[in-house]
Coordinates of C-alpha atoms in Angstrom, one line a residue:
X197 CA -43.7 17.6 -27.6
X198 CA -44.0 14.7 -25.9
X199 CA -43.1 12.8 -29.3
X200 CA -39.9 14.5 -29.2
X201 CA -38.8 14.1 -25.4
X202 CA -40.0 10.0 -25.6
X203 CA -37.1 10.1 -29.0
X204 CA -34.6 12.6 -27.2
X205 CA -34.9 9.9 -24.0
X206 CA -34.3 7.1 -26.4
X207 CA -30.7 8.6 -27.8
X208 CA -29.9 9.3 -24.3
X209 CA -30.6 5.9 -22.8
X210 CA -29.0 4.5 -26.2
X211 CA -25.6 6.6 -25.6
X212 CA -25.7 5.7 -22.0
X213 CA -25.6 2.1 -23.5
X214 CA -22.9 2.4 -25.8
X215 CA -20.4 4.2 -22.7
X216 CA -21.8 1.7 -20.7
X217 CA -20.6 -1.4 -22.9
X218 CA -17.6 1.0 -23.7
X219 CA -16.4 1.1 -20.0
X220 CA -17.0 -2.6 -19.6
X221 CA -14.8 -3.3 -22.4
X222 CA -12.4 -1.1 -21.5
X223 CA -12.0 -2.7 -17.7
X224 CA -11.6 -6.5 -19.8
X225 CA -8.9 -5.1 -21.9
X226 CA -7.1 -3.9 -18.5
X227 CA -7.3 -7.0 -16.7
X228 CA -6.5 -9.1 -19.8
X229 CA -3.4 -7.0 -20.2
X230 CA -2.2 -7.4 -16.8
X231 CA -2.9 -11.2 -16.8
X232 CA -1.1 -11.3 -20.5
X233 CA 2.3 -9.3 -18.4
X234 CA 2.0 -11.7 -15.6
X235 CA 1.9 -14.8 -18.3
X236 CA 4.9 -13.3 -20.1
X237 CA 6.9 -12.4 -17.3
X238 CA 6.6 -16.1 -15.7
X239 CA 7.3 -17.9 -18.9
X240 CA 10.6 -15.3 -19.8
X241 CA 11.3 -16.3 -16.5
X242 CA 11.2 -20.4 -16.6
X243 CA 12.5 -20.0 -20.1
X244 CA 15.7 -17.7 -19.4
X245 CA 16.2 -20.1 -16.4
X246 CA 16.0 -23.4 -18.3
X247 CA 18.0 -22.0 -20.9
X248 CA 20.8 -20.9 -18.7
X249 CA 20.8 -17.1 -19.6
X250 CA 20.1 -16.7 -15.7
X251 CA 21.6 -18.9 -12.9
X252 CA 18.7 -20.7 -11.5
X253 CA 20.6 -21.4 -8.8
X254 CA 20.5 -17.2 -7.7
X255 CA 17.4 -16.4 -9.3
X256 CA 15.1 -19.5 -9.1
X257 CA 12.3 -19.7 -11.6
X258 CA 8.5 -20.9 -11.3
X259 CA 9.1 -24.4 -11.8
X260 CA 11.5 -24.4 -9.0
X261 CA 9.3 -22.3 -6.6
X262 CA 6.6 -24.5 -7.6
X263 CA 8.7 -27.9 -6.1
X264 CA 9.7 -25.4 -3.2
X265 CA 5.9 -24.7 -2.8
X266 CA 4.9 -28.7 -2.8
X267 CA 7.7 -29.8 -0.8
X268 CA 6.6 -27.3 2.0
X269 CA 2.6 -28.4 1.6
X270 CA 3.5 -32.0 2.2
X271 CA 5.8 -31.1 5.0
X272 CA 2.6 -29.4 6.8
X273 CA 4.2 -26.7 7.9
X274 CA 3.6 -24.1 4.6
X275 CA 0.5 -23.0 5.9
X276 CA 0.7 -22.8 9.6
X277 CA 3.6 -19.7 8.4
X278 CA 1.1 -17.9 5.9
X279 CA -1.5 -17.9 8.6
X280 CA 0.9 -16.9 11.5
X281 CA 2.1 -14.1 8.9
X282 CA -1.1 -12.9 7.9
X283 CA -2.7 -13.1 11.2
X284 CA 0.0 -10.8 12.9
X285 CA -0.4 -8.5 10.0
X286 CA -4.4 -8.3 10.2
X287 CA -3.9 -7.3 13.9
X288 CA -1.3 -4.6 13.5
X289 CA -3.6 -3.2 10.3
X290 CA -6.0 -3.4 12.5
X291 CA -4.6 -1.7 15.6
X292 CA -2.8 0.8 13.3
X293 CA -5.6 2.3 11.5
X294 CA -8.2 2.4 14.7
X295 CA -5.9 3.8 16.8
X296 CA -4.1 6.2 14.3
X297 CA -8.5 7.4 13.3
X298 CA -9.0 8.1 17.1
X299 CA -5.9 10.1 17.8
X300 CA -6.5 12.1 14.9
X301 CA -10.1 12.6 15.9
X302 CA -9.1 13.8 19.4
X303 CA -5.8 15.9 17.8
X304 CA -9.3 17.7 15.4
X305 CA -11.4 17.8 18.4
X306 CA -8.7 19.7 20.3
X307 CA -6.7 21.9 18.2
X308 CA -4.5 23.6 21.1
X309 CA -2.9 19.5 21.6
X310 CA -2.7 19.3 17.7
X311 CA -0.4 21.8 17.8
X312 CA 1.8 21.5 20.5
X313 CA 2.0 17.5 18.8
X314 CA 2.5 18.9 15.5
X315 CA 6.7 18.7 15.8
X316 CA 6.7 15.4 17.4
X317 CA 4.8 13.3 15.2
X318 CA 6.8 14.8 12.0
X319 CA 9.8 13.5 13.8
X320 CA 7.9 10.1 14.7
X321 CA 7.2 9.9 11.4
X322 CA 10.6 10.8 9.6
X323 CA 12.4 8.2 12.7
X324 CA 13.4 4.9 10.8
X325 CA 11.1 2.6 13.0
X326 CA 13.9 -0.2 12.1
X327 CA 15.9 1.7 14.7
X328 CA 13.4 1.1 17.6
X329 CA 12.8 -2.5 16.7
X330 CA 15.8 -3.4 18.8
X331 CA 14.1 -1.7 22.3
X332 CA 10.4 -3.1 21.0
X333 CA 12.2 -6.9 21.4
X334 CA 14.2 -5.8 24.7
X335 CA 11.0 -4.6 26.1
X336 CA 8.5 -6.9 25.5
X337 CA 10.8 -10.2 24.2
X338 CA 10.6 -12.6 21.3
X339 CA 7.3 -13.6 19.6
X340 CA 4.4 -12.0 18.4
X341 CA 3.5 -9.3 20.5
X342 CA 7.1 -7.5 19.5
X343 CA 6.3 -8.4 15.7
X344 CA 2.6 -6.6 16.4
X345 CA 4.0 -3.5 18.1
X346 CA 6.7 -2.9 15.4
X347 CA 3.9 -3.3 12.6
X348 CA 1.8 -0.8 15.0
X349 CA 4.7 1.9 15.1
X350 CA 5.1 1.7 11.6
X351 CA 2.0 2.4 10.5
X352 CA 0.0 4.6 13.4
X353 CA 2.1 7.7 12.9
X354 CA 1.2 7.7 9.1
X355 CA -2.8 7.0 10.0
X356 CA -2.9 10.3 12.2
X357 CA -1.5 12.5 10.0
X358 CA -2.9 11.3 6.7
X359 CA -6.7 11.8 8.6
X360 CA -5.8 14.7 10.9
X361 CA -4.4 16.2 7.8
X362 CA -7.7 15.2 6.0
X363 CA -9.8 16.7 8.5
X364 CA -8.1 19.7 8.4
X365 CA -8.5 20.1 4.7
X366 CA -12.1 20.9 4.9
X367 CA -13.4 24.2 4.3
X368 CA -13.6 27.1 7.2
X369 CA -16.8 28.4 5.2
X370 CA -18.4 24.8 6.1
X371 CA -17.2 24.1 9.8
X372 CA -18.3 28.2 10.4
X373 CA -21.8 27.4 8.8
X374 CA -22.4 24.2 10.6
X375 CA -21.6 26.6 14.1
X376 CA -23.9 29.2 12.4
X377 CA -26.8 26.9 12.7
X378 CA -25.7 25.3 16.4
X379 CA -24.4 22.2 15.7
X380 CA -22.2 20.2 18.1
X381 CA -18.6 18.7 16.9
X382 CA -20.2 15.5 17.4
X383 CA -22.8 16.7 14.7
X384 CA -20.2 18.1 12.5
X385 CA -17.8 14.8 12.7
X386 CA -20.5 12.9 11.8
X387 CA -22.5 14.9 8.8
X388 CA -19.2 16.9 7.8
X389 CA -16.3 15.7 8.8
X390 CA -16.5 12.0 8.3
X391 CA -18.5 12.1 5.0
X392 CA -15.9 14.2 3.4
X393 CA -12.7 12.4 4.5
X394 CA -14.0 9.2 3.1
X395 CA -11.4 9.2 0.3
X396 CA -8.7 10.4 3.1
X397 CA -9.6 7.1 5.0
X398 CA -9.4 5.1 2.0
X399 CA -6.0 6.3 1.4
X400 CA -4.6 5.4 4.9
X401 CA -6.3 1.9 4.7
X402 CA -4.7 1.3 1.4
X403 CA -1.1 2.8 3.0
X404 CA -1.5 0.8 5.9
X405 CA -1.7 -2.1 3.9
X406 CA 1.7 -1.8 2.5
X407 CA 3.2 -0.1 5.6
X408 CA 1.7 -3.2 7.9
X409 CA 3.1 -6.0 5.5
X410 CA 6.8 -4.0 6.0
X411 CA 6.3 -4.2 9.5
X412 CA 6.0 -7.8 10.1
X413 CA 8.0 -8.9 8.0
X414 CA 10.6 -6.4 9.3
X415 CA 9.8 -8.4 12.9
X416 CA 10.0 -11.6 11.6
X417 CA 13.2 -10.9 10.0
X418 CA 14.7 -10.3 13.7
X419 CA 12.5 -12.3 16.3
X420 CA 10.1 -14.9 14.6
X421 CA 10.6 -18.6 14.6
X422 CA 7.9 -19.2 11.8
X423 CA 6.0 -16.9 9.5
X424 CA 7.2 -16.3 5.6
X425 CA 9.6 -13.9 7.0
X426 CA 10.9 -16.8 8.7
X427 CA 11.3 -18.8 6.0
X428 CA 12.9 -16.1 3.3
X429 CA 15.3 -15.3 6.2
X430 CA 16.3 -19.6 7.0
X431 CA 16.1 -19.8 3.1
X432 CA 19.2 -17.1 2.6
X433 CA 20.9 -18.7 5.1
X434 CA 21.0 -22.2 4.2
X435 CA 21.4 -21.1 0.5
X436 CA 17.5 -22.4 -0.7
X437 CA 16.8 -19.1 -2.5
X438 CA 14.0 -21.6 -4.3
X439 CA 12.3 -21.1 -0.5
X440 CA 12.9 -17.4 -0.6
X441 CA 11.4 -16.7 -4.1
X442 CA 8.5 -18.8 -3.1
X443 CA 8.0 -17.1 0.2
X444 CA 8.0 -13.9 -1.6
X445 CA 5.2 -14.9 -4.1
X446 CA 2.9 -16.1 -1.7
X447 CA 3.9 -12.2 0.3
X448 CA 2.8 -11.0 -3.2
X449 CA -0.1 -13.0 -3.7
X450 CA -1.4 -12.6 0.1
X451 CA -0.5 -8.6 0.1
X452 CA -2.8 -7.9 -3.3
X453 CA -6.3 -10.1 -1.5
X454 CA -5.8 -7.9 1.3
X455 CA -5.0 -4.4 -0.7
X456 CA -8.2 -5.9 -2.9
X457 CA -10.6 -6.1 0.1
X458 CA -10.0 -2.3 0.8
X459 CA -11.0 -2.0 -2.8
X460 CA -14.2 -3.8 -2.2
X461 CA -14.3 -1.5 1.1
X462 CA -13.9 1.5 -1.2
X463 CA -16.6 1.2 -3.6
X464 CA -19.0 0.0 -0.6
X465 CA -18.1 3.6 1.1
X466 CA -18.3 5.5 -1.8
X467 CA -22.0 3.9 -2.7
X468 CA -22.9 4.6 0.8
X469 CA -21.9 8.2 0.5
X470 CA -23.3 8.7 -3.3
X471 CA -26.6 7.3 -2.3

């Protein structure tokens, strides 16, 4: 017997292998593919630009941004705007996502408020926050606290009801069992609650991301005086769209780091919670 369980441990450590090697081959033939679309994409791009099948002039192409890039470097002031973009965005992420997780905690803590909120915060979140931008600036003036607040009211609203609504989702039969045994809602938010909303957190960080990048741009479009909003806006109007492409690859570039650090973030909650 033990013959056979050593040999029926050996094909199941061997077929754990092969899926093994199997996945890893599978996640190089994704990244490969999406560097081989980004490779094509650029040189279609240079070449339909070169060859005059696109004006240049309107469209740009990478050699272009590339000069616009340099020429911006040397001048010293390329990366004083990334960091003053990325910094404003980190803080209204930031502010967005803590905030929105506490109200919603306190809106699950205290279903009676929840409630009577319900209406308003659909309507918060169905108001074009463009529309406030306007009273933000009035209110608090030009610069980066306005930018910050806009970013914040864009993406709070969002945060509360993706987690309250997350919170909410989880079984009666668990929340009445936990109160079965005595627990406290401090003992079911952290052993219930929280455990099982992991993915629900994940998804409002990787929202946020998206929804805080919106907002400061959208502020930098109307108030700022540097930041890559700044420059795509001065580039439209003094006709350099080679600034504005280039301002709007280094948004890309920028935007995926950050959306890949709440990747990392994911798989280091989701090992916390499987071990």
């Amino acid at each position: 017997m033990s013959a056979m369980n050593k040999a029926e441990e050996k094909n199941i450590s061997k077929e754990h292998e092969i899926y093994l090697k199997s996945v890893k081959a599978s996640k190089r033939k994704i990244i490969i593919s999406r560097i081989l679309i980004l490779v094509i994409f650029i040189g279609l791009w240079q070449i339909a630009a070169d060859l005059k099948w696109i004006d240049p002039f309107l469209t740009s192409s990478p050699s272009r941004v590339i000069k616009s890039f340099i020429s911006l470097y040397e001048d010293g002031n390329l990366l004083n705007h990334i960091l003053v973009t990325c910094y404003e965005t980190i803080i209204g992420f930031t502010l967005g996502t803590v905030l929105g997780g506490i109200i919603a905690v306190i809106l699950w803590w205290c279903p009676f408020v929840s409630k009577i909120l319900d209406p308003y915060l659909v309507v918060l979140n169905a108001l074009p926050k463009v529309a406030l931008a306007p009273i933000i600036i009035f209110w608090i003036g030009n610069g980066k606290p306005a930018i910050i607040v806009i970013t914040l009211l864009i993406s709070i609203v969002t945060t509360i009801i993706s987690i309250l609504t997350g919170f909410n989702e989880i079984e009666d039969e668990k929340i009445m069992l936990m109160k079965t045994f005595g627990a406290s809602k401090i003992q079911m938010l952290k052993f219930l609650v929280f455990p099982y909303s992991i993915p629900v957190f994940i998804s409002a960080l990787k929202i946020n991301v998206g929804l805080s990048w919106v907002g400061v741009i959208m502020g930098e479009f109307l108030v700022a005086k540097e930041g890559l909003g700044f420059l795509i806006i001065y580039g439209g109007q003094v006709a350099q769209l080679d600034m504005v492409m280039m301002s709007i690859v280094i948004l890309s570039i920028v935007a995926f780091l950050m959306y890949e650090i709440v990747a990392v973030v994911q798989k280091k909650l989701v090992n916390e919670k499987n071990n």
